[in-house]
XYZ file of C-alpha atoms in Angstrom:
424
model
C 43.116 -15.077 -36.712
C 42.959 -11.841 -34.756
C 44.742 -11.043 -31.712
C 42.663 -9.177 -28.347
C 44.474 -6.316 -26.334
C 43.883 -7.063 -22.877
C 43.135 -3.363 -22.045
C 42.319 -4.808 -18.374
C 45.631 -4.387 -17.054
C 45.706 -1.736 -13.847
C 46.385 1.954 -15.335
C 47.156 5.275 -14.300
C 44.484 7.342 -13.128
C 42.935 9.861 -15.404
C 45.303 12.554 -15.459
C 46.598 12.477 -18.655
C 50.312 11.855 -19.123
C 53.135 14.867 -19.708
C 54.903 13.410 -23.015
C 55.217 16.037 -25.804
C 53.518 15.930 -28.553
C 52.414 19.463 -30.780
C 49.354 20.087 -32.518
C 48.883 20.909 -36.198
C 46.001 22.775 -37.799
C 44.009 21.029 -40.598
C 41.741 22.616 -42.939
C 38.733 23.881 -41.380
C 40.112 24.789 -38.267
C 40.337 21.707 -36.799
C 43.860 20.503 -34.955
C 45.164 17.080 -34.417
C 47.841 15.656 -32.319
C 51.076 14.929 -34.319
C 51.693 11.732 -32.312
C 48.847 10.622 -30.222
C 49.605 8.060 -27.498
C 50.438 4.731 -29.003
C 48.663 2.257 -28.225
C 48.888 -1.968 -28.773
C 47.914 -2.782 -32.547
C 44.368 -4.668 -31.150
C 43.777 -6.610 -33.896
C 45.860 -8.663 -36.557
C 45.265 -7.900 -39.583
C 44.248 -10.104 -42.834
C 44.787 -8.340 -46.249
C 44.485 -4.736 -44.306
C 41.407 -5.923 -42.441
C 40.029 -7.397 -39.055
C 36.319 -7.624 -37.359
C 35.800 -7.386 -33.766
C 32.738 -7.999 -31.495
C 31.804 -5.846 -28.369
C 28.716 -5.408 -26.609
C 28.960 -1.499 -26.884
C 30.633 0.529 -29.595
C 31.327 4.248 -28.908
C 32.536 6.578 -31.327
C 34.568 9.531 -30.004
C 36.373 9.261 -26.748
C 36.012 12.597 -25.431
C 34.276 12.593 -21.776
C 30.999 11.976 -23.035
C 32.479 9.136 -24.571
C 34.391 7.480 -22.086
C 31.766 7.792 -19.464
C 29.138 6.302 -21.562
C 31.533 3.118 -22.133
C 32.706 2.984 -18.547
C 29.389 3.058 -17.179
C 28.526 -0.236 -19.252
C 31.665 -1.471 -18.479
C 30.529 -1.315 -14.800
C 27.482 -2.755 -15.358
C 29.183 -6.212 -16.718
C 29.366 -5.335 -20.567
C 32.281 -5.323 -23.055
C 33.232 -2.228 -24.939
C 35.012 -0.578 -27.486
C 36.177 3.342 -28.180
C 36.810 4.810 -31.650
C 38.839 8.105 -31.943
C 40.558 9.611 -34.711
C 42.460 12.312 -32.631
C 43.147 12.550 -28.469
C 41.335 10.336 -26.241
C 39.896 13.122 -23.845
C 38.403 14.557 -26.745
C 37.511 18.657 -26.878
C 37.769 19.614 -23.169
C 40.878 18.327 -22.382
C 42.931 19.522 -25.231
C 41.134 22.534 -27.163
C 38.442 23.862 -24.941
C 37.657 23.917 -20.932
C 41.360 22.820 -19.454
C 43.116 25.287 -21.873
C 40.642 28.240 -21.360
C 40.738 28.240 -18.207
C 44.137 28.124 -18.065
C 44.942 31.393 -20.326
C 42.097 32.906 -18.180
C 43.413 31.691 -14.754
C 46.708 34.375 -14.511
C 44.902 37.240 -15.926
C 42.305 36.846 -12.959
C 44.699 36.507 -10.302
C 46.753 39.515 -11.831
C 43.372 41.744 -11.716
C 41.768 40.401 -8.715
C 45.724 41.700 -6.910
C 45.666 44.962 -8.460
C 41.800 45.428 -6.839
C 43.138 44.844 -3.229
C 45.381 47.841 -1.206
C 48.239 46.375 -0.338
C 48.803 43.723 -2.822
C 48.002 46.410 -5.791
C 51.028 48.240 -4.792
C 53.524 45.445 -4.978
C 51.994 44.223 -8.402
C 53.933 45.529 -11.126
C 54.426 44.854 -15.128
C 52.249 42.145 -17.022
C 51.918 39.322 -17.575
C 54.520 36.691 -18.365
C 53.365 35.725 -21.978
C 55.748 32.616 -22.126
C 55.134 31.391 -18.506
C 50.831 31.601 -19.609
C 51.697 29.400 -22.083
C 54.015 27.224 -20.608
C 51.251 26.505 -17.970
C 49.052 26.073 -20.982
C 50.615 23.662 -22.292
C 50.910 21.694 -18.645
C 47.621 21.600 -18.459
C 47.091 20.034 -21.636
C 50.045 17.609 -21.197
C 51.299 18.900 -24.255
C 48.695 17.511 -26.520
C 49.680 13.927 -25.415
C 46.919 11.376 -24.383
C 49.114 8.895 -22.600
C 47.480 9.672 -19.299
C 43.781 9.198 -21.088
C 44.734 5.840 -23.026
C 46.358 4.395 -19.287
C 42.666 5.442 -17.914
C 40.580 3.418 -20.572
C 42.838 0.479 -20.175
C 42.584 0.154 -16.081
C 38.639 0.489 -16.908
C 38.839 -2.206 -19.183
C 37.503 -0.719 -22.345
C 39.506 -1.283 -25.753
C 40.516 1.195 -28.359
C 40.563 1.232 -31.886
C 42.386 4.696 -33.136
C 41.243 5.999 -36.952
C 38.056 7.354 -38.289
C 34.995 5.459 -37.530
C 31.888 5.058 -39.837
C 28.471 3.557 -39.549
C 27.977 0.494 -42.484
C 24.696 -0.601 -41.107
C 22.817 -1.661 -38.573
C 25.363 -2.152 -35.373
C 28.255 -2.208 -37.612
C 31.194 0.278 -37.579
C 34.373 0.344 -40.027
C 37.354 2.500 -38.662
C 39.882 3.079 -40.784
C 43.019 4.249 -39.510
C 45.668 6.633 -40.753
C 47.506 3.914 -42.501
C 44.630 3.008 -44.542
C 44.254 -0.199 -42.776
C 40.350 -0.546 -41.809
C 38.580 -2.468 -38.531
C 35.624 -3.642 -38.724
C 33.307 -3.835 -34.931
C 30.263 -5.258 -34.788
C 27.847 -4.118 -31.464
C 25.400 -7.131 -29.855
C 23.749 -4.354 -28.133
C 24.593 -0.856 -29.158
C 26.326 1.761 -31.276
C 26.534 5.406 -29.006
C 27.298 8.303 -31.209
C 29.278 10.826 -28.854
C 31.376 13.154 -31.791
C 30.639 16.232 -30.403
C 30.195 19.342 -32.256
C 32.699 21.623 -34.402
C 32.938 25.304 -34.556
C 30.411 26.348 -37.101
C 32.138 28.807 -39.651
C 29.222 31.290 -41.227
C 29.087 31.833 -45.106
C 30.675 35.336 -44.937
C 31.972 36.362 -48.554
C 35.896 35.800 -48.157
C 35.901 34.506 -44.958
C 37.323 30.965 -45.508
C 40.033 32.693 -47.570
C 41.670 34.432 -44.403
C 42.080 31.179 -42.737
C 39.968 32.299 -39.474
C 40.537 30.826 -36.114
C 38.359 28.681 -34.644
C 38.314 27.858 -30.793
C 40.794 25.222 -31.162
C 43.408 27.695 -32.464
C 42.724 30.230 -29.845
C 43.462 28.048 -27.196
C 46.062 26.440 -28.706
C 48.288 29.551 -29.688
C 51.908 30.163 -29.789
C 52.336 33.444 -30.761
C 50.163 35.623 -29.055
C 48.975 38.191 -31.888
C 48.917 42.147 -31.891
C 45.333 42.225 -32.686
C 42.510 39.672 -32.591
C 39.094 40.127 -34.290
C 36.191 37.920 -32.319
C 33.022 37.198 -34.457
C 30.443 36.438 -32.114
C 29.577 37.301 -28.606
C 28.817 34.116 -26.651
C 30.762 32.248 -24.296
C 33.997 31.290 -26.670
C 33.968 35.082 -27.875
C 33.945 36.617 -24.234
C 36.053 34.318 -22.708
C 38.894 34.523 -25.590
C 38.363 38.299 -25.394
C 39.047 38.449 -21.769
C 42.138 36.046 -21.889
C 43.982 37.616 -25.219
C 43.254 41.167 -23.687
C 45.493 39.617 -20.482
C 48.183 38.904 -22.462
C 48.376 42.035 -24.222
C 46.641 41.886 -27.582
C 44.075 44.742 -28.831
C 41.066 43.074 -28.664
C 37.913 43.776 -30.719
C 34.195 41.648 -30.220
C 31.699 41.562 -33.392
C 28.474 40.765 -32.306
C 24.932 40.373 -34.153
C 23.311 41.256 -30.738
C 24.122 41.633 -27.311
C 26.956 39.146 -25.299
C 25.890 36.221 -24.031
C 22.645 35.795 -25.625
C 21.669 32.758 -23.777
C 21.725 34.180 -20.588
C 19.723 36.941 -18.769
C 20.239 40.160 -20.683
C 21.773 41.746 -17.579
C 24.626 39.056 -17.705
C 25.798 40.099 -21.129
C 25.517 43.830 -20.382
C 27.661 43.180 -17.182
C 30.322 41.389 -19.309
C 29.880 43.939 -21.852
C 30.652 46.825 -19.766
C 33.746 44.889 -18.071
C 35.597 44.226 -21.179
C 34.878 47.760 -22.498
C 36.772 48.836 -19.144
C 39.775 46.956 -19.659
C 40.161 48.442 -23.309
C 38.021 45.707 -25.865
C 36.304 47.327 -28.215
C 32.846 45.812 -28.365
C 30.417 46.248 -31.239
C 26.864 44.902 -31.434
C 24.390 44.877 -33.219
C 26.438 44.887 -36.043
C 27.182 41.908 -38.856
C 30.439 41.246 -40.771
C 29.617 41.076 -44.657
C 32.786 40.493 -46.346
C 36.343 39.261 -45.162
C 39.880 39.577 -47.116
C 43.439 40.504 -46.665
C 45.103 43.960 -46.947
C 48.427 44.623 -49.080
C 50.258 43.766 -45.412
C 48.491 40.013 -45.051
C 46.422 41.072 -42.280
C 42.526 40.246 -42.195
C 40.164 42.895 -42.742
C 36.422 42.517 -41.575
C 34.007 44.927 -43.762
C 30.749 45.596 -41.146
C 27.308 46.011 -41.623
C 27.336 49.680 -40.068
C 29.702 50.455 -43.368
C 32.938 50.249 -40.861
C 36.086 47.918 -40.997
C 38.074 46.152 -38.887
C 42.168 44.811 -39.158
C 43.389 42.286 -37.443
C 46.534 40.402 -37.307
C 43.681 37.086 -36.704
C 40.209 36.682 -36.972
C 38.355 34.204 -34.273
C 34.911 32.607 -35.403
C 33.124 31.910 -32.320
C 29.042 32.081 -34.084
C 28.091 28.744 -33.098
C 28.559 25.077 -33.315
C 27.191 22.247 -35.577
C 27.431 18.625 -35.063
C 30.118 16.183 -36.104
C 27.996 13.991 -38.137
C 29.759 14.251 -41.599
C 30.901 11.437 -42.748
C 29.590 9.020 -40.325
C 27.877 6.824 -42.435
C 24.641 7.716 -40.982
C 23.441 7.494 -45.042
C 24.129 3.729 -44.360
C 21.252 3.408 -42.198
C 19.032 6.042 -43.639
C 19.656 9.353 -41.936
C 21.380 12.628 -43.731
C 24.707 13.720 -42.793
C 25.716 16.510 -41.021
C 22.645 16.423 -38.749
C 21.808 16.959 -35.248
C 20.523 13.491 -33.838
C 17.138 13.661 -32.653
C 16.838 11.117 -29.393
C 14.347 10.245 -26.944
C 14.481 10.728 -23.107
C 16.794 7.794 -22.885
C 19.490 9.259 -25.556
C 18.347 6.732 -28.403
C 18.057 7.787 -31.683
C 14.540 8.207 -32.733
C 13.672 5.033 -35.094
C 16.533 2.713 -34.165
C 16.665 0.603 -30.798
C 20.427 -0.079 -31.354
C 21.749 3.545 -31.858
C 22.225 6.190 -29.002
C 23.833 10.023 -29.477
C 25.253 11.310 -26.101
C 26.622 14.830 -25.414
C 26.744 17.850 -28.258
C 25.677 16.070 -31.060
C 22.276 15.141 -29.668
C 22.025 19.151 -29.018
C 20.220 19.246 -26.115
C 22.572 20.741 -23.901
C 26.286 21.743 -25.481
C 28.112 21.835 -22.128
C 30.693 18.968 -21.019
C 29.357 18.701 -17.450
C 25.655 18.143 -19.306
C 26.896 15.528 -21.570
C 28.872 13.643 -19.113
C 25.554 13.486 -17.078
C 23.851 12.428 -19.957
C 26.665 9.633 -20.620
C 26.266 7.998 -17.518
C 22.259 7.885 -17.675
C 22.910 6.229 -21.415
C 25.592 3.902 -20.312
C 23.171 2.694 -17.404
C 20.199 2.852 -20.059
C 22.121 0.626 -22.248
C 23.304 -2.272 -19.805
C 19.789 -2.564 -18.948
C 18.544 -3.054 -22.162
C 20.955 -5.491 -22.832
C 20.446 -7.476 -20.061
C 16.805 -7.380 -20.543
C 15.417 -4.678 -18.368
C 12.945 -2.191 -18.613
C 13.695 1.619 -18.774
C 11.924 4.637 -16.863
C 13.218 8.144 -17.464
C 11.765 11.434 -16.173
C 11.994 13.552 -19.535
C 12.525 16.736 -17.693
C 15.890 15.274 -16.280
C 18.084 14.131 -19.287
C 16.550 17.321 -21.546
C 17.443 19.999 -19.134
C 19.265 22.598 -21.509
C 22.398 24.358 -19.511
C 22.056 28.212 -18.978
C 24.657 30.548 -17.472
C 23.004 30.465 -13.979
C 20.159 28.873 -11.721
C 16.726 28.693 -12.818
C 15.206 29.713 -15.828
C 15.273 33.209 -17.526
C 12.754 35.327 -16.177
C 10.808 35.435 -19.880
C 10.362 31.753 -19.555
C 8.815 32.215 -16.313
C 6.345 34.986 -17.280
C 5.423 33.091 -19.859
C 4.284 29.845 -18.177
C 2.800 32.226 -15.450
C 5.008 31.372 -12.929
C 7.370 34.447 -11.295
C 10.832 33.678 -10.473
C 12.370 34.191 -7.232
C 15.040 36.839 -7.545
C 18.146 36.912 -4.870
C 20.159 39.947 -4.471
C 23.762 39.443 -5.483
C 25.683 41.737 -3.532
C 29.860 42.198 -5.242
């Protein structure tokens, strides 16, 4: 006997709710909600195990997973999403939303100070507590009840717990209390688990318990000093945000800043950060990490110098969330980026899809959502016996920090780019 959750009643909009839930760190720099929004148990269990069947199983309830499931349901399929953390994913709680909330107050203050008439009226520094309260509101205090309501209204079932593939079109979900649910897909499984921060193999780094982007964006106590390893988007954004909050910031980058963009863009950002008092050290690596006698973090650098800071943020890249996903049950290695064709189907499998960061085509939420809409449509068409035509260079576009190709790419293809002047 099993009871089916009726997840098709009308729900609220996509905007998350505002109940109060505090986050807590986990080993490896990840965080989870202490009390995610409760949902009705979708299954009655027998001896701690239940089983259900859907047209589509989606692992991961971030914006990518939501869009894959939503698109498939709109086409008449049944879908379930498996989520071990918060419905809404990285962007809603530990990336896009909180980072922009932390940046906004400082940006407004700097803009006012750049304008005669306004700058004379602006005195003092940011109210740090008020900035953090606004950030908390933007993340709905890490409560996902609004996102759960949206799933219900969209007709998408939710099973909370850790999902692992157990074979072709089968997923076992283990809940926090140890009970398991076996899910069977009639047509497809979509892996939308995203990516996590890479912790480089620097001796002693793990021992000093560094921040990742999750701890930085969910900060409750702003440190007096912060050393940032990495000069990409996360490093540049968090340097800007914490400098505005009064933190002494140092960036340590192996090359220039914003390496995926045109060199001049990184140079402009580096100059702007230095003008605000941020120390930007480029062309150096961290070779070791330790704590000093006062418990502060110390980074030894390749140029023979060292940096001491209250906290260290690691922002050196991303790895796929494919460890402990059960890939070995279908003959794949764990911890790999999943290689897909131009319809987002994992090569060698006619039922398995990998969408968003996990396929390493474009590690950006908006690109992931675009892929998700395409994947949901493709899954529905194939489930209904239709054929799919895909233009390879549409889904495969790699996100950049601006429009068009980089100049070096244009030169290599003997296709000179068009340059448009930009006036500040």
